[in-house]
GROMACS .gro file of C-alpha atoms in nm:
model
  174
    1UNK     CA    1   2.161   1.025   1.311
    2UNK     CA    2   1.854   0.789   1.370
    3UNK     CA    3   1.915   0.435   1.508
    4UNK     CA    4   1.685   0.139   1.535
    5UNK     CA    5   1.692  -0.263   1.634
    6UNK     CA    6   1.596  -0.549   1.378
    7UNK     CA    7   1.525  -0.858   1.490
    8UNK     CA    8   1.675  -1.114   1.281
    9UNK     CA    9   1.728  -1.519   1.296
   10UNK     CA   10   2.105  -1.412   1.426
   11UNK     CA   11   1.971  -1.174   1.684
   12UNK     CA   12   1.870  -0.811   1.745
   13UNK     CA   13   2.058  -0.616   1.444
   14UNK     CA   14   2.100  -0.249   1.555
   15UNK     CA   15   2.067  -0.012   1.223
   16UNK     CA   16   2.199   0.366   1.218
   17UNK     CA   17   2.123   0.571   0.912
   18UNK     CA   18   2.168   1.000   0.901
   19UNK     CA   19   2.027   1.181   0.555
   20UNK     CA   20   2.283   1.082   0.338
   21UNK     CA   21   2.204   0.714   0.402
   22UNK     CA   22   2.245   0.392   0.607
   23UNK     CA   23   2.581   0.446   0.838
   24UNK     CA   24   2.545   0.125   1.035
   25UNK     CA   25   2.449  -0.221   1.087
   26UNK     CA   26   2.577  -0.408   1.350
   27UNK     CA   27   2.544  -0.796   1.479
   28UNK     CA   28   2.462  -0.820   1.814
   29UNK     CA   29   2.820  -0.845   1.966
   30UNK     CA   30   2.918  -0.510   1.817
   31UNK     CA   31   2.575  -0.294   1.846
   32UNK     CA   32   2.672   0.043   1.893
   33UNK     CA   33   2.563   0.332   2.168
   34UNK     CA   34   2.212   0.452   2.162
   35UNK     CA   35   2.172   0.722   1.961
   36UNK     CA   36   1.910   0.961   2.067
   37UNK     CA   37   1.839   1.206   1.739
   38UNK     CA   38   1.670   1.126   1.465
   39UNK     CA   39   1.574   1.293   1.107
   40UNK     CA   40   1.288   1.188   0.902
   41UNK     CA   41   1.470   1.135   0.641
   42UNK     CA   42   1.711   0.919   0.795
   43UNK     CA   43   1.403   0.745   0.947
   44UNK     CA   44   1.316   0.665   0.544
   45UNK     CA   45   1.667   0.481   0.523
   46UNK     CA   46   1.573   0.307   0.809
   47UNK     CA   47   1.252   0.162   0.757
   48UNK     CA   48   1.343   0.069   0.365
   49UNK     CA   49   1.668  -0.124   0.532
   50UNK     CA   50   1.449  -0.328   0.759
   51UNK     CA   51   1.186  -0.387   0.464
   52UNK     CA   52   1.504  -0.534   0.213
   53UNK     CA   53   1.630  -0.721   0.499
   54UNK     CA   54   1.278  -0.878   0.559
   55UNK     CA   55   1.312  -0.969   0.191
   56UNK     CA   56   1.679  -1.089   0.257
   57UNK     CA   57   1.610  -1.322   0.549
   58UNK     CA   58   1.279  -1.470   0.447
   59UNK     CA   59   1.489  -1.553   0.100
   60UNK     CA   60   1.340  -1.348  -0.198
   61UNK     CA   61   1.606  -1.064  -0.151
   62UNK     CA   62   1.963  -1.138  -0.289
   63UNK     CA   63   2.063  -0.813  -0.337
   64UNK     CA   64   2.000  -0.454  -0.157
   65UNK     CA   65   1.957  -0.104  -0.298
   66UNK     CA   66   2.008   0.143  -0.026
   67UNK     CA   67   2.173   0.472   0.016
   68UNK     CA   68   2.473   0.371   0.211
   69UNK     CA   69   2.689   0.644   0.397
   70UNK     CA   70   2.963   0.432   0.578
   71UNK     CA   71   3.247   0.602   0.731
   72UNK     CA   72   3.587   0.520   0.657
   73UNK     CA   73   3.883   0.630   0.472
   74UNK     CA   74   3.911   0.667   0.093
   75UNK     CA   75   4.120   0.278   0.126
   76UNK     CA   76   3.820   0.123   0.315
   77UNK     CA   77   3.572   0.291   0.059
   78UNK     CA   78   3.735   0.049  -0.203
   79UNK     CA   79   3.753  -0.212  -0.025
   80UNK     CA   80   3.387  -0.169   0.115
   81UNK     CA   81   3.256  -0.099  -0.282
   82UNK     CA   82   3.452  -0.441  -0.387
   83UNK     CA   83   3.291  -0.647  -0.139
   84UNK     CA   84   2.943  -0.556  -0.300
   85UNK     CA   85   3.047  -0.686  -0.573
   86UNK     CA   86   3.081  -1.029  -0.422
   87UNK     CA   87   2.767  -1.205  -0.578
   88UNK     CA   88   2.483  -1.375  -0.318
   89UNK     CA   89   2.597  -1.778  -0.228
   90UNK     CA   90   2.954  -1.681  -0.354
   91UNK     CA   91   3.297  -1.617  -0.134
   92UNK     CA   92   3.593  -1.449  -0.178
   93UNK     CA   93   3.943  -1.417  -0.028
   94UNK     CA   94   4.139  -1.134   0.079
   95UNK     CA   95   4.340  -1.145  -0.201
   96UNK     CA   96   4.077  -1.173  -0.432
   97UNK     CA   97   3.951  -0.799  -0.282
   98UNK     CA   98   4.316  -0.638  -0.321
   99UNK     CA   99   4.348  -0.771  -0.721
  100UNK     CA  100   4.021  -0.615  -0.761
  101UNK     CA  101   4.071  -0.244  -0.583
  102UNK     CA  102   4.440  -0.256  -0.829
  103UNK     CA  103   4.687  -0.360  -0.483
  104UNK     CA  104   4.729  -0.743  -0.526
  105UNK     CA  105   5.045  -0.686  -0.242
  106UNK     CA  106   4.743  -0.519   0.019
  107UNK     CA  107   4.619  -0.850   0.159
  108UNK     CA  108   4.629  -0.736   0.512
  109UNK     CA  109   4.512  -0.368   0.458
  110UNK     CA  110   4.182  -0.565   0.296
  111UNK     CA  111   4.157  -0.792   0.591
  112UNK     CA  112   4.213  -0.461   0.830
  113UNK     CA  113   3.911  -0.249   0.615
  114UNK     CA  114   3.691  -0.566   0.592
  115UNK     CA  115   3.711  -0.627   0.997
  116UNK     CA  116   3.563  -0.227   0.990
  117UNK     CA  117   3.266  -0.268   0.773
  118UNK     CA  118   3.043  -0.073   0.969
  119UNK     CA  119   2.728  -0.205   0.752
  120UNK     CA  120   2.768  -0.582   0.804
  121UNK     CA  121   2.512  -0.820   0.596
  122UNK     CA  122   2.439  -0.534   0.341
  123UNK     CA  123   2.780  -0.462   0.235
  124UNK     CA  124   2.893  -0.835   0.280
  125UNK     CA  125   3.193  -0.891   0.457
  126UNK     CA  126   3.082  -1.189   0.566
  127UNK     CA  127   3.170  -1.352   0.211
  128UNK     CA  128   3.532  -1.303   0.280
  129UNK     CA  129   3.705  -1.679   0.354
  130UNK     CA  130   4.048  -1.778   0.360
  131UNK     CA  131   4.274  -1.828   0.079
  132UNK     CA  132   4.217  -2.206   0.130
  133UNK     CA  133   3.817  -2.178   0.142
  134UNK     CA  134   3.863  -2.206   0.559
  135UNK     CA  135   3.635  -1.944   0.800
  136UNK     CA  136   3.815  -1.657   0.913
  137UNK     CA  137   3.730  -1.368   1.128
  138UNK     CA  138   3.426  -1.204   1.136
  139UNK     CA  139   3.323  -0.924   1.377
  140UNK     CA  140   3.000  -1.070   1.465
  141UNK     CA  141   3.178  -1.399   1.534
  142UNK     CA  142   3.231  -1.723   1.347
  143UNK     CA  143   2.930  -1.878   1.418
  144UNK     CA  144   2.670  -1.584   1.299
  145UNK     CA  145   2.967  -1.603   0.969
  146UNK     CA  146   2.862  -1.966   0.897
  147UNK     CA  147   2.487  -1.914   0.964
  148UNK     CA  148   2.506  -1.617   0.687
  149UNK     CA  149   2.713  -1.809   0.444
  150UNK     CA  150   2.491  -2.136   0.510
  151UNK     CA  151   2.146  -1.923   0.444
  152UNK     CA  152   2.303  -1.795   0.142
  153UNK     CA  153   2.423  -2.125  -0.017
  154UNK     CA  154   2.135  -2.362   0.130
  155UNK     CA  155   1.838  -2.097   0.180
  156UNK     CA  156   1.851  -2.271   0.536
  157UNK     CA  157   1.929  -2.183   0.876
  158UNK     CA  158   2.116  -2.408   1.093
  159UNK     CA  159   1.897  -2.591   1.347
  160UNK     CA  160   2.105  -2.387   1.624
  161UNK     CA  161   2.156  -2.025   1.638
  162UNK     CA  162   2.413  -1.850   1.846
  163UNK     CA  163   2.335  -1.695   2.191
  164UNK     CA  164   2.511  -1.362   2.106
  165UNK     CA  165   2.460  -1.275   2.506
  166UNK     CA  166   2.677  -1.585   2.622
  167UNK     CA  167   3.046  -1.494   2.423
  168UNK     CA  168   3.070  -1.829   2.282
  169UNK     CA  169   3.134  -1.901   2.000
  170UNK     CA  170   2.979  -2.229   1.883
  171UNK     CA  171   2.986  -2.383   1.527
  172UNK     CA  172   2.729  -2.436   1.340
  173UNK     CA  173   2.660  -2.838   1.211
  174UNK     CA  174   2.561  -2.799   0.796
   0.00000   0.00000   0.00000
């Protein structure tokens, strides 16, 4: 496994990758251990990641093409494919996820496999809103949510950014 940081507009992004493909990327608030192997190949994932999210934050990437490798049950697979199919600027809701995996009744097993996205921007779990279009939880916190969702429907960043180091969570002002 090869690990490396990212710095983004929301803060130092910490990407993990092994040969099969990219394993990990975490917000600040949930960066992982330091890993201390490394494999060239997983070093390839790595440095293509960082160039589509270049692409993604400077606004002429909507979409990534990466091996992914996440970790997770056969459930969380499906759930983690469906919420790559929610398109750039767009939202969806929990239940939206469960019609489209074939459980409409598995709203809260969604929510559960959605709050363990281990690749967070890339596979978008950040898309996922209430039922009623309101913010909901989101493992980097609420305000690095909004900042994503704001980028994606204004190709702006809020005049503000969050201090991931304080453990505040502050809104955003659109």
């Amino acid at each position: 496994m090869s690990q490396i940081t990212y710095a983004s507009p929301l803060g130092e992004l910490t990407l993990t990758a092994n040969s099969d493909g990219l394993t990990g990327l975490y917000l600040p608030k949930r960066a992982p251990q330091p890993v201390n192997a490394s494999s060239h190949s997983a070093q390839r994932v790595l440095d293509e990641a960082c160039r589509q999210l270049d692409g993604y934050f400077n606004g002429t990437r909507q979409q990534f093409s990466l091996p992914l490798a996440p970790q997770g049950t056969p459930f969380q697979q499906r759930v983690w494919q469906a919420l790559q199919a929610i398109p750039y600027g767009q939202t969806a809701s929990y239940q939206t996820i469960s019609t489209a995996i074939g459980n409409p009744k598995a709203n809260q097993a969604v929510g559960g496999a959605n709050g363990k996205n281990p690749i967070s921007i890339i596979i978008p779990c950040h898309r996922i809103i209430g039922r009623q279009g309101q913010l909901i939880g989101y493992g980097g916190g609420l305000a690095a949510k909004q900042a994503l969702l704001m980028w994606e429907a204004t190709g702006e960043w809020p005049t503000t950014l969050p201090n991931p180091q304080s453990g505040k969570e502050k809104a955003f002002v659109a």
